[in-house]
mmCIF file with all atom_site columns, C-alpha atoms in Angstrom:
data_model
loop_
_atom_site.group_PDB
_atom_site.id
_atom_site.type_symbol
_atom_site.label_atom_id
_atom_site.label_alt_id
_atom_site.label_comp_id
_atom_site.label_asym_id
_atom_site.label_entity_id
_atom_site.label_seq_id
_atom_site.pdbx_PDB_ins_code
_atom_site.Cartn_x
_atom_site.Cartn_y
_atom_site.Cartn_z
_atom_site.occupancy
_atom_site.B_iso_or_equiv
_atom_site.pdbx_formal_charge
_atom_site.auth_seq_id
_atom_site.auth_comp_id
_atom_site.auth_asym_id
_atom_site.auth_atom_id
_atom_site.pdbx_PDB_model_num
ATOM 1   C CA . ASP B 1 1   ? 128.111 91.095  117.176 1.00 0.00 ? 15  ASP B CA 1
ATOM 2   C CA . GLY B 1 2   ? 125.607 89.909  114.881 1.00 0.00 ? 16  GLY B CA 1
ATOM 3   C CA . THR B 1 3   ? 126.263 86.679  114.916 1.00 0.00 ? 17  THR B CA 1
ATOM 4   C CA . LYS B 1 4   ? 123.307 85.233  112.463 1.00 0.00 ? 18  LYS B CA 1
ATOM 5   C CA . PHE B 1 5   ? 120.224 83.091  113.501 1.00 0.00 ? 19  PHE B CA 1
ATOM 6   C CA . GLY B 1 6   ? 119.264 80.529  111.108 1.00 0.00 ? 20  GLY B CA 1
ATOM 7   C CA . LYS B 1 7   ? 120.353 77.960  108.840 1.00 0.00 ? 21  LYS B CA 1
ATOM 8   C CA . THR B 1 8   ? 121.624 79.239  105.839 1.00 0.00 ? 22  THR B CA 1
ATOM 9   C CA . GLU B 1 9   ? 122.439 83.044  105.246 1.00 0.00 ? 23  GLU B CA 1
ATOM 10  C CA . GLY B 1 10  ? 119.760 83.546  102.988 1.00 0.00 ? 24  GLY B CA 1
ATOM 11  C CA . GLY B 1 11  ? 116.987 82.415  105.248 1.00 0.00 ? 25  GLY B CA 1
ATOM 12  C CA . ALA B 1 12  ? 119.349 84.204  108.322 1.00 0.00 ? 26  ALA B CA 1
ATOM 13  C CA . VAL B 1 13  ? 117.843 86.387  111.157 1.00 0.00 ? 27  VAL B CA 1
ATOM 14  C CA . TRP B 1 14  ? 120.304 88.671  112.638 1.00 0.00 ? 28  TRP B CA 1
ATOM 15  C CA . LEU B 1 15  ? 120.630 89.773  116.393 1.00 0.00 ? 29  LEU B CA 1
ATOM 16  C CA . ASP B 1 16  ? 121.462 92.934  114.102 1.00 0.00 ? 30  ASP B CA 1
ATOM 17  C CA . PRO B 1 17  ? 119.227 95.581  113.534 1.00 0.00 ? 31  PRO B CA 1
ATOM 18  C CA . LYS B 1 18  ? 120.959 97.378  110.376 1.00 0.00 ? 32  LYS B CA 1
ATOM 19  C CA . LYS B 1 19  ? 121.431 93.739  108.541 1.00 0.00 ? 33  LYS B CA 1
ATOM 20  C CA . THR B 1 20  ? 117.442 93.135  109.324 1.00 0.00 ? 34  THR B CA 1
ATOM 21  C CA . SER B 1 21  ? 114.215 94.599  109.158 1.00 0.00 ? 35  SER B CA 1
ATOM 22  C CA . PRO B 1 22  ? 112.643 94.975  111.886 1.00 0.00 ? 36  PRO B CA 1
ATOM 23  C CA . TYR B 1 23  ? 109.118 93.420  110.064 1.00 0.00 ? 37  TYR B CA 1
ATOM 24  C CA . LYS B 1 24  ? 112.012 90.190  108.153 1.00 0.00 ? 38  LYS B CA 1
ATOM 25  C CA . PHE B 1 25  ? 112.614 90.286  112.157 1.00 0.00 ? 39  PHE B CA 1
ATOM 26  C CA . TYR B 1 26  ? 108.868 90.065  114.068 1.00 0.00 ? 40  TYR B CA 1
ATOM 27  C CA . GLN B 1 27  ? 108.349 87.733  111.212 1.00 0.00 ? 41  GLN B CA 1
ATOM 28  C CA . PHE B 1 28  ? 110.763 85.094  112.016 1.00 0.00 ? 42  PHE B CA 1
ATOM 29  C CA . TRP B 1 29  ? 109.856 85.091  115.109 1.00 0.00 ? 43  TRP B CA 1
ATOM 30  C CA . ILE B 1 30  ? 106.260 85.123  114.304 1.00 0.00 ? 44  ILE B CA 1
ATOM 31  C CA . ASN B 1 31  ? 106.366 81.888  112.304 1.00 0.00 ? 45  ASN B CA 1
ATOM 32  C CA . THR B 1 32  ? 108.017 79.778  115.394 1.00 0.00 ? 46  THR B CA 1
ATOM 33  C CA . ALA B 1 33  ? 106.734 76.096  115.389 1.00 0.00 ? 47  ALA B CA 1
ATOM 34  C CA . ASP B 1 34  ? 104.890 75.336  118.301 1.00 0.00 ? 48  ASP B CA 1
ATOM 35  C CA . ALA B 1 35  ? 107.782 72.369  118.938 1.00 0.00 ? 49  ALA B CA 1
ATOM 36  C CA . ASP B 1 36  ? 110.113 75.260  119.643 1.00 0.00 ? 50  ASP B CA 1
ATOM 37  C CA . VAL B 1 37  ? 108.738 78.366  120.815 1.00 0.00 ? 51  VAL B CA 1
ATOM 38  C CA . TYR B 1 38  ? 108.409 77.821  124.798 1.00 0.00 ? 52  TYR B CA 1
ATOM 39  C CA . ARG B 1 39  ? 111.930 77.287  124.401 1.00 0.00 ? 53  ARG B CA 1
ATOM 40  C CA . PHE B 1 40  ? 112.699 80.548  122.667 1.00 0.00 ? 54  PHE B CA 1
ATOM 41  C CA . LEU B 1 41  ? 111.015 82.327  124.935 1.00 0.00 ? 55  LEU B CA 1
ATOM 42  C CA . LYS B 1 42  ? 113.026 81.059  127.995 1.00 0.00 ? 56  LYS B CA 1
ATOM 43  C CA . PHE B 1 43  ? 116.413 81.896  125.501 1.00 0.00 ? 57  PHE B CA 1
ATOM 44  C CA . PHE B 1 44  ? 116.000 84.394  124.187 1.00 0.00 ? 58  PHE B CA 1
ATOM 45  C CA . THR B 1 45  ? 113.678 86.760  126.256 1.00 0.00 ? 59  THR B CA 1
ATOM 46  C CA . PHE B 1 46  ? 114.243 88.083  129.876 1.00 0.00 ? 60  PHE B CA 1
ATOM 47  C CA . MET B 1 47  ? 110.145 86.002  130.780 1.00 0.00 ? 61  MET B CA 1
ATOM 48  C CA . SER B 1 48  ? 109.912 84.361  133.689 1.00 0.00 ? 62  SER B CA 1
ATOM 49  C CA . ILE B 1 49  ? 109.988 80.840  134.265 1.00 0.00 ? 63  ILE B CA 1
ATOM 50  C CA . GLU B 1 50  ? 106.889 81.674  135.901 1.00 0.00 ? 64  GLU B CA 1
ATOM 51  C CA . GLU B 1 51  ? 105.683 83.545  133.172 1.00 0.00 ? 65  GLU B CA 1
ATOM 52  C CA . ILE B 1 52  ? 106.171 81.000  130.035 1.00 0.00 ? 66  ILE B CA 1
ATOM 53  C CA . ASN B 1 53  ? 105.075 78.340  131.726 1.00 0.00 ? 67  ASN B CA 1
ATOM 54  C CA . ALA B 1 54  ? 101.647 79.989  132.464 1.00 0.00 ? 68  ALA B CA 1
ATOM 55  C CA . LEU B 1 55  ? 101.632 81.132  129.147 1.00 0.00 ? 69  LEU B CA 1
ATOM 56  C CA . GLU B 1 56  ? 102.011 77.570  127.826 1.00 0.00 ? 70  GLU B CA 1
ATOM 57  C CA . GLU B 1 57  ? 99.133  76.314  129.755 1.00 0.00 ? 71  GLU B CA 1
ATOM 58  C CA . GLU B 1 58  ? 97.031  79.071  128.927 1.00 0.00 ? 72  GLU B CA 1
ATOM 59  C CA . ASP B 1 59  ? 97.738  78.500  125.725 1.00 0.00 ? 73  ASP B CA 1
ATOM 60  C CA . LYS B 1 60  ? 97.300  74.532  125.867 1.00 0.00 ? 74  LYS B CA 1
ATOM 61  C CA . ASN B 1 61  ? 93.960  75.380  127.331 1.00 0.00 ? 75  ASN B CA 1
ATOM 62  C CA . SER B 1 62  ? 91.950  78.398  125.917 1.00 0.00 ? 76  SER B CA 1
ATOM 63  C CA . GLY B 1 63  ? 91.415  75.985  122.523 1.00 0.00 ? 77  GLY B CA 1
ATOM 64  C CA . LYS B 1 64  ? 92.228  79.153  120.959 1.00 0.00 ? 78  LYS B CA 1
ATOM 65  C CA . ALA B 1 65  ? 95.682  79.745  118.240 1.00 0.00 ? 79  ALA B CA 1
ATOM 66  C CA . PRO B 1 66  ? 98.365  80.038  120.567 1.00 0.00 ? 80  PRO B CA 1
ATOM 67  C CA . ARG B 1 67  ? 99.582  83.480  121.697 1.00 0.00 ? 81  ARG B CA 1
ATOM 68  C CA . ALA B 1 68  ? 103.332 82.517  122.441 1.00 0.00 ? 82  ALA B CA 1
ATOM 69  C CA . GLN B 1 69  ? 105.061 83.486  118.519 1.00 0.00 ? 83  GLN B CA 1
ATOM 70  C CA . TYR B 1 70  ? 103.343 86.854  119.192 1.00 0.00 ? 84  TYR B CA 1
ATOM 71  C CA . VAL B 1 71  ? 104.771 87.233  122.493 1.00 0.00 ? 85  VAL B CA 1
ATOM 72  C CA . LEU B 1 72  ? 107.789 85.415  121.093 1.00 0.00 ? 86  LEU B CA 1
ATOM 73  C CA . ALA B 1 73  ? 108.164 87.686  118.720 1.00 0.00 ? 87  ALA B CA 1
ATOM 74  C CA . GLU B 1 74  ? 107.116 90.907  120.172 1.00 0.00 ? 88  GLU B CA 1
ATOM 75  C CA . GLN B 1 75  ? 109.446 90.783  123.197 1.00 0.00 ? 89  GLN B CA 1
ATOM 76  C CA . VAL B 1 76  ? 112.627 89.888  121.218 1.00 0.00 ? 90  VAL B CA 1
ATOM 77  C CA . THR B 1 77  ? 111.522 92.618  118.495 1.00 0.00 ? 91  THR B CA 1
ATOM 78  C CA . ARG B 1 78  ? 111.600 95.201  121.082 1.00 0.00 ? 92  ARG B CA 1
ATOM 79  C CA . LEU B 1 79  ? 115.019 94.340  122.481 1.00 0.00 ? 93  LEU B CA 1
ATOM 80  C CA . VAL B 1 80  ? 116.608 93.766  119.157 1.00 0.00 ? 94  VAL B CA 1
ATOM 81  C CA . HIS B 1 81  ? 114.725 97.121  117.545 1.00 0.00 ? 95  HIS B CA 1
ATOM 82  C CA . GLY B 1 82  ? 113.055 98.938  119.970 1.00 0.00 ? 96  GLY B CA 1
ATOM 83  C CA . GLU B 1 83  ? 109.538 99.042  120.769 1.00 0.00 ? 97  GLU B CA 1
ATOM 84  C CA . GLU B 1 84  ? 109.727 102.137 117.622 1.00 0.00 ? 98  GLU B CA 1
ATOM 85  C CA . GLY B 1 85  ? 110.980 99.132  115.079 1.00 0.00 ? 99  GLY B CA 1
ATOM 86  C CA . LEU B 1 86  ? 108.229 96.661  116.699 1.00 0.00 ? 100 LEU B CA 1
ATOM 87  C CA . GLN B 1 87  ? 105.532 99.270  116.034 1.00 0.00 ? 101 GLN B CA 1
ATOM 88  C CA . ALA B 1 88  ? 106.441 98.971  112.156 1.00 0.00 ? 102 ALA B CA 1
ATOM 89  C CA . ALA B 1 89  ? 106.612 95.821  112.644 1.00 0.00 ? 103 ALA B CA 1
ATOM 90  C CA . LYS B 1 90  ? 102.982 94.678  114.062 1.00 0.00 ? 104 LYS B CA 1
ATOM 91  C CA . ARG B 1 91  ? 101.571 98.357  111.381 1.00 0.00 ? 105 ARG B CA 1
ATOM 92  C CA . ILE B 1 92  ? 103.155 95.963  108.607 1.00 0.00 ? 106 ILE B CA 1
ATOM 93  C CA . THR B 1 93  ? 102.118 92.875  109.316 1.00 0.00 ? 107 THR B CA 1
ATOM 94  C CA . GLU B 1 94  ? 98.497  94.136  109.944 1.00 0.00 ? 108 GLU B CA 1
ATOM 95  C CA . CYS B 1 95  ? 98.364  96.384  106.294 1.00 0.00 ? 109 CYS B CA 1
ATOM 96  C CA . LEU B 1 96  ? 99.686  93.056  104.587 1.00 0.00 ? 110 LEU B CA 1
ATOM 97  C CA . PHE B 1 97  ? 96.860  91.224  106.433 1.00 0.00 ? 111 PHE B CA 1
ATOM 98  C CA . SER B 1 98  ? 94.316  93.485  105.555 1.00 0.00 ? 112 SER B CA 1
ATOM 99  C CA . GLY B 1 99  ? 95.134  94.397  102.098 1.00 0.00 ? 113 GLY B CA 1
ATOM 100 C CA . SER B 1 100 ? 94.768  98.083  103.524 1.00 0.00 ? 114 SER B CA 1
ATOM 101 C CA . LEU B 1 101 ? 97.980  99.756  102.544 1.00 0.00 ? 115 LEU B CA 1
ATOM 102 C CA . SER B 1 102 ? 97.070  103.668 103.909 1.00 0.00 ? 116 SER B CA 1
ATOM 103 C CA . ALA B 1 103 ? 98.634  103.209 106.879 1.00 0.00 ? 117 ALA B CA 1
ATOM 104 C CA . LEU B 1 104 ? 102.211 102.228 105.986 1.00 0.00 ? 118 LEU B CA 1
ATOM 105 C CA . SER B 1 105 ? 104.335 104.899 105.699 1.00 0.00 ? 119 SER B CA 1
ATOM 106 C CA . GLU B 1 106 ? 107.158 104.897 102.819 1.00 0.00 ? 120 GLU B CA 1
ATOM 107 C CA . ALA B 1 107 ? 109.998 104.284 105.317 1.00 0.00 ? 121 ALA B CA 1
ATOM 108 C CA . ASP B 1 108 ? 107.720 100.986 106.153 1.00 0.00 ? 122 ASP B CA 1
ATOM 109 C CA . PHE B 1 109 ? 108.039 100.584 101.915 1.00 0.00 ? 123 PHE B CA 1
ATOM 110 C CA . GLU B 1 110 ? 111.777 101.259 102.554 1.00 0.00 ? 124 GLU B CA 1
ATOM 111 C CA . GLN B 1 111 ? 111.754 97.919  105.125 1.00 0.00 ? 125 GLN B CA 1
ATOM 112 C CA . LEU B 1 112 ? 109.598 95.695  102.789 1.00 0.00 ? 126 LEU B CA 1
ATOM 113 C CA . ALA B 1 113 ? 111.706 96.513  99.904  1.00 0.00 ? 127 ALA B CA 1
ATOM 114 C CA . GLN B 1 114 ? 115.185 95.886  101.937 1.00 0.00 ? 128 GLN B CA 1
ATOM 115 C CA . ASP B 1 115 ? 114.042 91.780  103.314 1.00 0.00 ? 129 ASP B CA 1
ATOM 116 C CA . GLY B 1 116 ? 110.309 91.921  103.737 1.00 0.00 ? 130 GLY B CA 1
ATOM 117 C CA . VAL B 1 117 ? 108.952 90.377  100.489 1.00 0.00 ? 131 VAL B CA 1
ATOM 118 C CA . PRO B 1 118 ? 110.350 89.889  97.045  1.00 0.00 ? 132 PRO B CA 1
ATOM 119 C CA . MET B 1 119 ? 111.223 93.070  94.672  1.00 0.00 ? 133 MET B CA 1
ATOM 120 C CA . VAL B 1 120 ? 111.734 93.897  91.299  1.00 0.00 ? 134 VAL B CA 1
ATOM 121 C CA . GLU B 1 121 ? 112.801 96.621  89.767  1.00 0.00 ? 135 GLU B CA 1
ATOM 122 C CA . MET B 1 122 ? 110.189 98.314  87.099  1.00 0.00 ? 136 MET B CA 1
ATOM 123 C CA . GLU B 1 123 ? 110.721 100.197 84.135  1.00 0.00 ? 137 GLU B CA 1
ATOM 124 C CA . LYS B 1 124 ? 107.910 103.216 84.274  1.00 0.00 ? 138 LYS B CA 1
ATOM 125 C CA . GLY B 1 125 ? 105.181 101.937 81.505  1.00 0.00 ? 139 GLY B CA 1
ATOM 126 C CA . ALA B 1 126 ? 105.023 97.942  82.205  1.00 0.00 ? 140 ALA B CA 1
ATOM 127 C CA . ASP B 1 127 ? 101.873 95.782  82.489  1.00 0.00 ? 141 ASP B CA 1
ATOM 128 C CA . LEU B 1 128 ? 100.501 93.849  84.976  1.00 0.00 ? 142 LEU B CA 1
ATOM 129 C CA . MET B 1 129 ? 101.741 90.604  83.488  1.00 0.00 ? 143 MET B CA 1
ATOM 130 C CA . GLN B 1 130 ? 104.892 91.286  83.330  1.00 0.00 ? 144 GLN B CA 1
ATOM 131 C CA . ALA B 1 131 ? 105.032 92.771  86.183  1.00 0.00 ? 145 ALA B CA 1
ATOM 132 C CA . LEU B 1 132 ? 103.531 89.404  87.103  1.00 0.00 ? 146 LEU B CA 1
ATOM 133 C CA . VAL B 1 133 ? 106.530 87.455  85.282  1.00 0.00 ? 147 VAL B CA 1
ATOM 134 C CA . ASP B 1 134 ? 109.210 90.182  86.395  1.00 0.00 ? 148 ASP B CA 1
ATOM 135 C CA . SER B 1 135 ? 108.938 89.600  89.943  1.00 0.00 ? 149 SER B CA 1
ATOM 136 C CA . GLU B 1 136 ? 108.420 85.486  88.999  1.00 0.00 ? 150 GLU B CA 1
ATOM 137 C CA . LEU B 1 137 ? 104.492 85.958  90.420  1.00 0.00 ? 151 LEU B CA 1
ATOM 138 C CA . GLN B 1 138 ? 103.514 83.860  87.230  1.00 0.00 ? 152 GLN B CA 1
ATOM 139 C CA . PRO B 1 139 ? 105.499 81.709  85.231  1.00 0.00 ? 153 PRO B CA 1
ATOM 140 C CA . SER B 1 140 ? 104.295 82.884  81.767  1.00 0.00 ? 154 SER B CA 1
ATOM 141 C CA . ARG B 1 141 ? 102.111 85.672  80.131  1.00 0.00 ? 155 ARG B CA 1
ATOM 142 C CA . GLY B 1 142 ? 99.845  83.682  79.156  1.00 0.00 ? 156 GLY B CA 1
ATOM 143 C CA . GLN B 1 143 ? 99.501  81.839  83.040  1.00 0.00 ? 157 GLN B CA 1
ATOM 144 C CA . ALA B 1 144 ? 99.534  85.926  83.902  1.00 0.00 ? 158 ALA B CA 1
ATOM 145 C CA . ARG B 1 145 ? 96.295  86.721  82.020  1.00 0.00 ? 159 ARG B CA 1
ATOM 146 C CA . LYS B 1 146 ? 94.727  83.697  83.532  1.00 0.00 ? 160 LYS B CA 1
ATOM 147 C CA . THR B 1 147 ? 95.779  84.581  87.180  1.00 0.00 ? 161 THR B CA 1
ATOM 148 C CA . ILE B 1 148 ? 94.312  88.393  86.794  1.00 0.00 ? 162 ILE B CA 1
ATOM 149 C CA . ALA B 1 149 ? 91.003  87.729  84.818  1.00 0.00 ? 163 ALA B CA 1
ATOM 150 C CA . SER B 1 150 ? 90.596  85.050  88.246  1.00 0.00 ? 164 SER B CA 1
ATOM 151 C CA . ASN B 1 151 ? 90.239  87.937  90.046  1.00 0.00 ? 165 ASN B CA 1
ATOM 152 C CA . ALA B 1 152 ? 92.906  86.819  91.932  1.00 0.00 ? 166 ALA B CA 1
ATOM 153 C CA . ILE B 1 153 ? 95.655  89.508  91.902  1.00 0.00 ? 167 ILE B CA 1
ATOM 154 C CA . THR B 1 154 ? 95.330  92.807  93.363  1.00 0.00 ? 168 THR B CA 1
ATOM 155 C CA . ILE B 1 155 ? 97.956  96.159  93.069  1.00 0.00 ? 169 ILE B CA 1
ATOM 156 C CA . ASN B 1 156 ? 98.135  97.944  96.654  1.00 0.00 ? 170 ASN B CA 1
ATOM 157 C CA . GLY B 1 157 ? 95.109  95.599  98.352  1.00 0.00 ? 171 GLY B CA 1
ATOM 158 C CA . GLU B 1 158 ? 92.718  97.131  94.844  1.00 0.00 ? 172 GLU B CA 1
ATOM 159 C CA . LYS B 1 159 ? 91.420  93.334  93.061  1.00 0.00 ? 173 LYS B CA 1
ATOM 160 C CA . GLN B 1 160 ? 92.259  94.378  89.299  1.00 0.00 ? 174 GLN B CA 1
ATOM 161 C CA . SER B 1 161 ? 91.432  91.564  86.811  1.00 0.00 ? 175 SER B CA 1
ATOM 162 C CA . ASP B 1 162 ? 91.813  93.282  83.498  1.00 0.00 ? 176 ASP B CA 1
ATOM 163 C CA . PRO B 1 163 ? 95.137  91.711  82.183  1.00 0.00 ? 177 PRO B CA 1
ATOM 164 C CA . GLU B 1 164 ? 95.881  94.650  79.943  1.00 0.00 ? 178 GLU B CA 1
ATOM 165 C CA . TYR B 1 165 ? 96.241  96.798  82.809  1.00 0.00 ? 179 TYR B CA 1
ATOM 166 C CA . PHE B 1 166 ? 98.937  99.535  82.629  1.00 0.00 ? 180 PHE B CA 1
ATOM 167 C CA . PHE B 1 167 ? 100.425 101.052 85.296  1.00 0.00 ? 181 PHE B CA 1
ATOM 168 C CA . LYS B 1 168 ? 99.558  104.380 85.767  1.00 0.00 ? 182 LYS B CA 1
ATOM 169 C CA . GLU B 1 169 ? 101.078 107.060 88.699  1.00 0.00 ? 183 GLU B CA 1
ATOM 170 C CA . GLU B 1 170 ? 98.463  107.173 91.312  1.00 0.00 ? 184 GLU B CA 1
ATOM 171 C CA . ASP B 1 171 ? 99.908  103.429 91.178  1.00 0.00 ? 185 ASP B CA 1
ATOM 172 C CA . ARG B 1 172 ? 103.186 104.643 92.775  1.00 0.00 ? 186 ARG B CA 1
ATOM 173 C CA . LEU B 1 173 ? 103.010 104.970 96.368  1.00 0.00 ? 187 LEU B CA 1
ATOM 174 C CA . PHE B 1 174 ? 104.920 107.351 97.821  1.00 0.00 ? 188 PHE B CA 1
ATOM 175 C CA . GLY B 1 175 ? 106.491 107.502 93.761  1.00 0.00 ? 189 GLY B CA 1
ATOM 176 C CA . ARG B 1 176 ? 108.305 104.686 94.012  1.00 0.00 ? 190 ARG B CA 1
ATOM 177 C CA . PHE B 1 177 ? 106.394 101.668 95.231  1.00 0.00 ? 191 PHE B CA 1
ATOM 178 C CA . THR B 1 178 ? 103.483 99.023  94.288  1.00 0.00 ? 192 THR B CA 1
ATOM 179 C CA . LEU B 1 179 ? 103.214 96.018  96.105  1.00 0.00 ? 193 LEU B CA 1
ATOM 180 C CA . LEU B 1 180 ? 101.567 93.462  94.511  1.00 0.00 ? 194 LEU B CA 1
ATOM 181 C CA . ARG B 1 181 ? 100.366 90.565  95.633  1.00 0.00 ? 195 ARG B CA 1
ATOM 182 C CA . ARG B 1 182 ? 98.953  86.928  94.448  1.00 0.00 ? 196 ARG B CA 1
ATOM 183 C CA . GLY B 1 183 ? 96.529  85.059  96.503  1.00 0.00 ? 197 GLY B CA 1
ATOM 184 C CA . LYS B 1 184 ? 95.962  85.810  99.821  1.00 0.00 ? 198 LYS B CA 1
ATOM 185 C CA . LYS B 1 185 ? 100.164 85.354  101.082 1.00 0.00 ? 199 LYS B CA 1
ATOM 186 C CA . ASN B 1 186 ? 102.450 85.774  97.771  1.00 0.00 ? 200 ASN B CA 1
ATOM 187 C CA . TYR B 1 187 ? 103.838 89.161  97.762  1.00 0.00 ? 201 TYR B CA 1
ATOM 188 C CA . CYS B 1 188 ? 105.979 91.583  95.647  1.00 0.00 ? 202 CYS B CA 1
ATOM 189 C CA . LEU B 1 189 ? 107.525 94.597  96.213  1.00 0.00 ? 203 LEU B CA 1
ATOM 190 C CA . ILE B 1 190 ? 107.651 97.181  92.574  1.00 0.00 ? 204 ILE B CA 1
ATOM 191 C CA . CYS B 1 191 ? 110.337 99.431  93.166  1.00 0.00 ? 205 CYS B CA 1
ATOM 192 C CA . TRP B 1 192 ? 109.807 101.795 90.064  1.00 0.00 ? 206 TRP B CA 1
ATOM 193 C CA . LYS B 1 193 ? 113.358 102.612 88.246  1.00 0.00 ? 207 LYS B CA 1
#
């Protein structure tokens, strides 16, 4: 029935594929706290208790990052969004992490615009400083100028250090989208009007 899962509606993840994109859904489960992940595997997957216990033991003894969050994210995303939705979520995650956007489809960008990353609509002819302010990646044009000059901004995965930069036609992927990133994890998707 699409019952929400989460503490607040703004951060809610719905068990209805029409209400939460595969990417956002997958990210929700990837970010599950270590204290909750094995319990959630029991509640939300069809894994046996033996499989979950073996995974927990493996995670404790491996000396590597735990696999449980990835197993949980894959299992639950596949249940709600199907194999195609899971593969799209993993592809988007990998592309955002690596900074290489060439593997993303127009549908992937539409997922991001729906609820995957913060989004701002802009008119053609906008400059980078204004985009950073409008997207709330920076509080002011002055701070945007400093951040750009410090080489901390990427446009579609490419570093941009010119504070006077104006967006070009080739910055509009599929004629509609530009992905800004400040640092390693702060994203905003520009949707061009």
